[in-house]
CSV table of C-alpha atoms in Angstrom, one decimal:
chain,number,residue,atom,x,y,z
A,163,MET,CA,96.6,-7.0,38.3
A,164,ILE,CA,94.0,-6.8,35.2
A,165,LYS,CA,91.3,-9.5,37.1
A,166,GLY,CA,91.5,-7.0,40.1
A,167,ALA,CA,90.7,-4.0,37.7
A,168,HIS,CA,88.1,-5.6,36.0
A,169,PHE,CA,86.2,-7.3,39.5
A,170,LEU,CA,86.3,-3.5,40.8
A,171,VAL,CA,84.2,-2.4,37.0
A,172,ALA,CA,82.0,-5.2,37.4
A,173,PHE,CA,81.8,-4.8,41.1
A,174,VAL,CA,80.9,-0.3,40.3
A,175,LEU,CA,78.5,-1.2,37.4
A,176,LEU,CA,76.9,-3.6,39.6
A,177,ALA,CA,76.0,-1.3,42.3
A,178,LEU,CA,75.3,0.9,39.9
A,179,SER,CA,72.5,-0.8,38.6
A,180,SER,CA,71.4,-1.9,41.5
A,181,SER,CA,71.1,2.1,42.9
A,182,PHE,CA,69.0,1.9,39.8
A,183,ALA,CA,66.7,-0.3,40.3
A,184,PHE,CA,65.5,0.7,43.3
A,185,ALA,CA,65.9,4.4,41.9
A,186,PHE,CA,61.6,4.1,42.0
A,187,ASP,CA,58.6,2.5,43.7
A,188,PRO,CA,59.2,-1.2,43.5
A,189,SER,CA,56.9,-3.2,41.4
A,190,PRO,CA,54.5,-5.2,43.3
A,191,LEU,CA,54.3,-8.8,43.5
A,192,GLN,CA,50.8,-8.9,44.0
A,193,ASP,CA,47.2,-7.4,42.0
A,194,PHE,CA,47.4,-4.8,44.6
A,195,CYS,CA,47.9,-4.0,48.7
A,196,VAL,CA,45.3,-1.4,49.9
A,197,ALA,CA,47.3,0.6,52.7
A,198,ILE,CA,45.7,1.2,56.5
A,199,ASN,CA,47.7,2.7,58.8
A,200,ASP,CA,46.6,0.5,62.2
A,201,PRO,CA,47.8,-3.2,61.3
A,202,LYS,CA,45.1,-4.4,63.8
A,203,ASP,CA,43.4,-3.3,60.9
A,204,GLY,CA,44.1,-6.0,58.2
A,205,GLY,CA,41.7,-8.3,58.5
A,206,TYR,CA,43.9,-11.5,58.3
A,207,TYR,CA,42.5,-14.8,60.0
A,208,LEU,CA,39.7,-12.5,61.0
A,209,ARG,CA,37.4,-14.8,59.5
A,210,LEU,CA,39.0,-18.3,60.7
A,211,ILE,CA,40.1,-17.0,64.1
A,212,PRO,CA,37.7,-13.7,64.9
A,213,ASN,CA,40.5,-13.7,68.9
A,214,LEU,CA,43.5,-14.1,67.5
A,215,ILE,CA,45.4,-11.1,67.2
A,216,PHE,CA,45.2,-9.2,64.2
A,217,HIS,CA,48.4,-8.9,62.2
A,218,ALA,CA,48.8,-7.7,58.6
A,219,VAL,CA,51.8,-7.5,55.8
A,220,PHE,CA,54.0,-4.3,55.5
A,221,VAL,CA,54.9,-2.9,52.3
A,222,ASN,CA,56.5,0.1,50.7
A,223,GLY,CA,55.7,1.5,54.0
A,224,LYS,CA,52.5,0.7,54.8
A,225,PHE,CA,50.5,-2.0,56.2
A,226,CYS,CA,48.3,-4.6,54.0
A,227,ARG,CA,44.5,-5.0,54.8
A,228,ASP,CA,44.0,-8.7,53.5
A,229,PRO,CA,42.5,-8.2,49.6
A,230,MET,CA,39.5,-10.1,50.3
A,231,LEU,CA,38.0,-7.0,52.4
A,232,ALA,CA,39.1,-4.5,49.7
A,233,THR,CA,36.4,-2.3,48.3
A,234,ALA,CA,35.9,-0.1,45.4
A,235,ASN,CA,35.8,3.2,48.0
A,236,ASP,CA,39.8,1.8,48.8
A,237,PHE,CA,40.7,2.9,45.1
A,238,SER,CA,38.4,5.8,44.2
A,239,PHE,CA,38.1,9.2,45.3
A,240,SER,CA,35.1,12.0,44.6
A,241,GLY,CA,36.1,15.9,44.1
A,242,LEU,CA,38.9,16.8,42.1
A,243,ASN,CA,36.7,18.4,40.1
A,244,ILE,CA,36.7,21.1,42.9
A,245,PRO,CA,38.8,24.3,42.5
A,246,GLY,CA,41.5,24.6,45.1
A,247,ASN,CA,41.5,28.3,47.0
A,248,THR,CA,44.1,30.0,45.2
A,249,SER,CA,43.7,32.9,48.0
A,250,ASN,CA,47.3,33.0,49.5
A,251,GLN,CA,50.7,34.5,49.7
A,252,VAL,CA,51.6,32.7,46.1
A,253,GLY,CA,47.9,32.6,44.4
A,254,SER,CA,47.9,28.4,44.1
A,255,ASN,CA,46.7,25.1,45.0
A,256,VAL,CA,47.8,21.9,44.9
A,257,THR,CA,45.6,18.5,46.0
A,258,LEU,CA,47.8,15.7,45.8
A,259,LEU,CA,45.6,12.5,45.6
A,260,ASN,CA,48.6,9.9,47.1
A,261,VAL,CA,48.1,6.7,48.3
A,262,ASP,CA,47.3,9.0,52.0
A,263,LYS,CA,43.9,9.6,50.0
A,264,ILE,CA,43.7,6.7,47.6
A,265,PRO,CA,45.1,3.9,49.7
A,266,GLY,CA,44.8,1.2,47.0
A,267,LEU,CA,47.6,2.7,45.1
A,268,ASN,CA,50.0,1.5,48.1
A,269,THR,CA,52.7,0.0,45.8
A,270,LEU,CA,51.3,1.2,42.2
A,271,GLY,CA,53.4,3.9,41.6
A,272,ILE,CA,51.2,6.4,41.2
A,273,SER,CA,49.3,10.3,42.4
A,274,ILE,CA,48.1,12.2,40.7
A,275,ALA,CA,47.2,16.5,41.9
A,276,ARG,CA,45.4,19.5,40.8
A,277,ILE,CA,47.1,22.3,40.4
A,278,ASP,CA,45.0,25.5,40.5
A,279,PHE,CA,46.3,29.2,40.2
A,280,ALA,CA,44.9,32.5,40.7
A,281,PRO,CA,45.0,35.3,37.8
A,282,TYR,CA,48.3,36.2,36.8
A,283,GLY,CA,50.7,36.0,39.1
A,284,GLY,CA,49.5,32.4,41.2
A,285,LEU,CA,52.6,30.5,41.5
A,286,ASN,CA,53.5,27.4,41.9
A,287,PRO,CA,56.8,28.0,44.0
A,288,PRO,CA,60.0,26.6,42.9
A,289,HIS,CA,60.4,23.1,44.8
A,290,ILE,CA,61.3,19.0,43.8
A,291,HIS,CA,59.6,15.9,44.2
A,292,PRO,CA,62.6,13.8,45.9
A,293,ARG,CA,61.1,10.4,44.6
A,294,ALA,CA,58.9,11.2,41.1
A,295,THR,CA,59.2,12.4,38.1
A,296,GLU,CA,56.2,14.1,36.7
A,297,ILE,CA,53.6,14.7,34.0
A,298,LEU,CA,51.4,17.9,33.4
A,299,VAL,CA,48.8,18.3,31.6
A,300,VAL,CA,47.4,22.0,31.2
A,301,LEU,CA,43.6,22.4,31.4
A,302,GLU,CA,42.2,25.8,31.7
A,303,GLY,CA,44.7,28.8,30.9
A,304,THR,CA,48.4,29.6,30.3
A,305,LEU,CA,51.1,28.9,32.3
A,306,TYR,CA,55.0,29.8,32.1
A,307,VAL,CA,56.9,26.2,33.6
A,308,GLY,CA,60.6,24.9,33.7
A,309,PHE,CA,63.4,23.3,35.3
A,310,VAL,CA,66.9,23.4,36.1
A,311,THR,CA,68.9,20.7,35.5
A,312,SER,CA,71.6,19.7,38.0
A,313,ASN,CA,75.4,21.1,37.6
A,314,PRO,CA,75.9,23.3,35.6
A,315,ASN,CA,72.2,24.7,36.4
A,316,ARG,CA,70.1,25.3,32.9
A,317,LEU,CA,67.2,26.2,33.0
A,318,ILE,CA,64.6,24.9,30.7
A,319,THR,CA,61.7,26.7,30.4
A,320,LYS,CA,58.1,27.2,27.7
A,321,VAL,CA,54.5,28.4,27.7
A,322,LEU,CA,52.0,26.3,27.4
A,323,ASN,CA,48.2,26.3,27.1
A,324,ALA,CA,45.2,24.2,27.0
A,325,GLY,CA,45.8,21.1,26.3
A,326,ASP,CA,49.9,21.6,26.4
A,327,VAL,CA,51.9,18.6,28.2
A,328,PHE,CA,55.0,19.3,30.3
A,329,VAL,CA,57.7,16.6,32.4
A,330,PHE,CA,59.6,17.6,34.9
A,331,PRO,CA,62.0,14.8,35.8
A,332,ILE,CA,62.5,13.3,39.2
A,333,GLY,CA,64.8,15.3,41.3
A,334,LEU,CA,64.7,19.0,39.9
A,335,ILE,CA,63.7,22.0,40.7
A,336,HIS,CA,60.4,23.1,38.6
A,337,PHE,CA,57.9,25.9,39.1
A,338,GLN,CA,54.5,26.7,37.3
A,339,PHE,CA,53.2,30.4,36.6
A,340,ASN,CA,50.1,32.2,35.6
A,341,ILE,CA,50.7,34.9,33.1
A,342,GLY,CA,46.8,34.7,32.0
A,343,ASN,CA,44.4,36.9,33.6
A,344,THR,CA,42.2,34.2,33.5
A,345,ASN,CA,42.7,30.9,36.7
A,346,ALA,CA,45.0,28.5,35.2
A,347,VAL,CA,44.0,24.6,35.8
A,348,ALA,CA,46.6,21.7,35.8
A,349,ILE,CA,47.2,18.0,36.9
A,350,ALA,CA,50.3,16.3,37.2
A,351,GLY,CA,50.3,12.7,37.2
A,352,LEU,CA,53.9,11.3,39.6
A,353,SER,CA,55.6,8.4,38.9
A,354,SER,CA,54.8,7.7,43.1
A,355,GLN,CA,52.9,6.5,45.7
A,356,ASN,CA,54.0,9.5,47.7
A,357,PRO,CA,56.1,11.3,45.9
A,358,GLY,CA,57.1,13.9,48.7
A,359,VAL,CA,57.7,17.6,47.6
A,360,ILE,CA,60.2,20.2,48.9
A,361,THR,CA,59.5,23.7,48.0
A,362,ILE,CA,63.0,25.6,47.9
A,363,ALA,CA,62.3,28.9,49.7
A,364,ASN,CA,59.9,27.2,52.6
A,365,ALA,CA,62.9,24.5,53.2
A,366,VAL,CA,65.8,26.9,53.0
A,367,PHE,CA,64.5,30.3,55.0
A,368,GLY,CA,61.8,28.4,56.6
A,369,SER,CA,62.3,25.0,58.6
A,370,ASN,CA,62.1,24.4,62.2
A,371,PRO,CA,64.6,24.6,63.5
A,372,PRO,CA,66.1,27.1,61.0
A,373,ILE,CA,69.4,27.4,59.6
A,374,ASN,CA,72.5,29.3,61.1
A,375,PRO,CA,71.3,33.0,59.3
A,376,ASP,CA,75.7,32.4,59.4
A,377,VAL,CA,75.1,29.5,57.0
A,378,LEU,CA,73.0,31.3,54.4
A,379,ALA,CA,74.3,34.2,54.3
A,380,LYS,CA,77.5,32.9,52.9
A,381,ALA,CA,75.8,30.7,50.6
A,382,PHE,CA,73.3,32.9,49.2
A,383,GLN,CA,76.5,35.9,49.3
A,384,LEU,CA,73.0,37.8,51.2
A,385,ASP,CA,73.9,40.5,54.2
A,386,LYS,CA,72.5,39.0,57.3
A,387,ASN,CA,70.1,41.5,58.2
A,388,VAL,CA,68.0,39.9,55.1
A,389,VAL,CA,68.5,36.5,55.9
A,390,ASN,CA,67.1,37.3,59.2
A,391,TYR,CA,64.1,39.1,57.9
A,392,LEU,CA,63.8,36.1,55.8
A,393,GLN,CA,63.9,34.4,58.1
A,394,LYS,CA,61.1,35.7,59.8
A,395,GLN,CA,58.7,35.9,57.1
A,396,PHE,CA,55.7,33.5,56.7
A,397,TRP,CA,56.2,30.7,53.9
A,398,VAL,CA,53.2,29.2,52.3
A,399,ASN,CA,52.7,26.0,52.1
A,400,ASN,CA,50.4,25.6,49.0
A,401,HIS,CA,49.5,21.8,49.1
């Protein structure tokens, strides 16, 4: 009986450790794997047998180009110095550079974003990144930032000025709000080549097809007419 209990404990620990090991983008086993959308663009065997049907390696959800065909452009992007358009309902704009913008990021487990905020009130609404921890550095302005822990849902917040840094743990709801009277700019590093984003209000009230209003009315303890009103709003995607 004791042996069985030890085996069960060992099995659970092994399962937990395996889950942890695969919780983030896997480490690459090659120098790089430049992402391509069409396997015919891979270039493998192209130099040796031009008429052969092309095929490419599939890694981290993307096909890889023959490394001998990689160029500097696969690893670079120009224009992150250009301010994003903040003339929307939330007053912010996120310029995300993930694997779709920089193909050379494939398998490297990292991406970067520029976040622009309109003067007082510019908001990057509460959202989560399902696959990434975020580290934010403020370049200009003053931001009120924070995240909410898992149950019992403790709010952790701080006011940041230029040069300040803040970390938002993976999968937790977080936000940034411009409390200054000037534009604000921040740069965020994310621990995934494709971190993903779920903006809470958009997902809950703007999903397609919509969530049953009865579900939301009970979940948020709101009158159903309020839920119907919220579901009819235009929810801004600032990415």
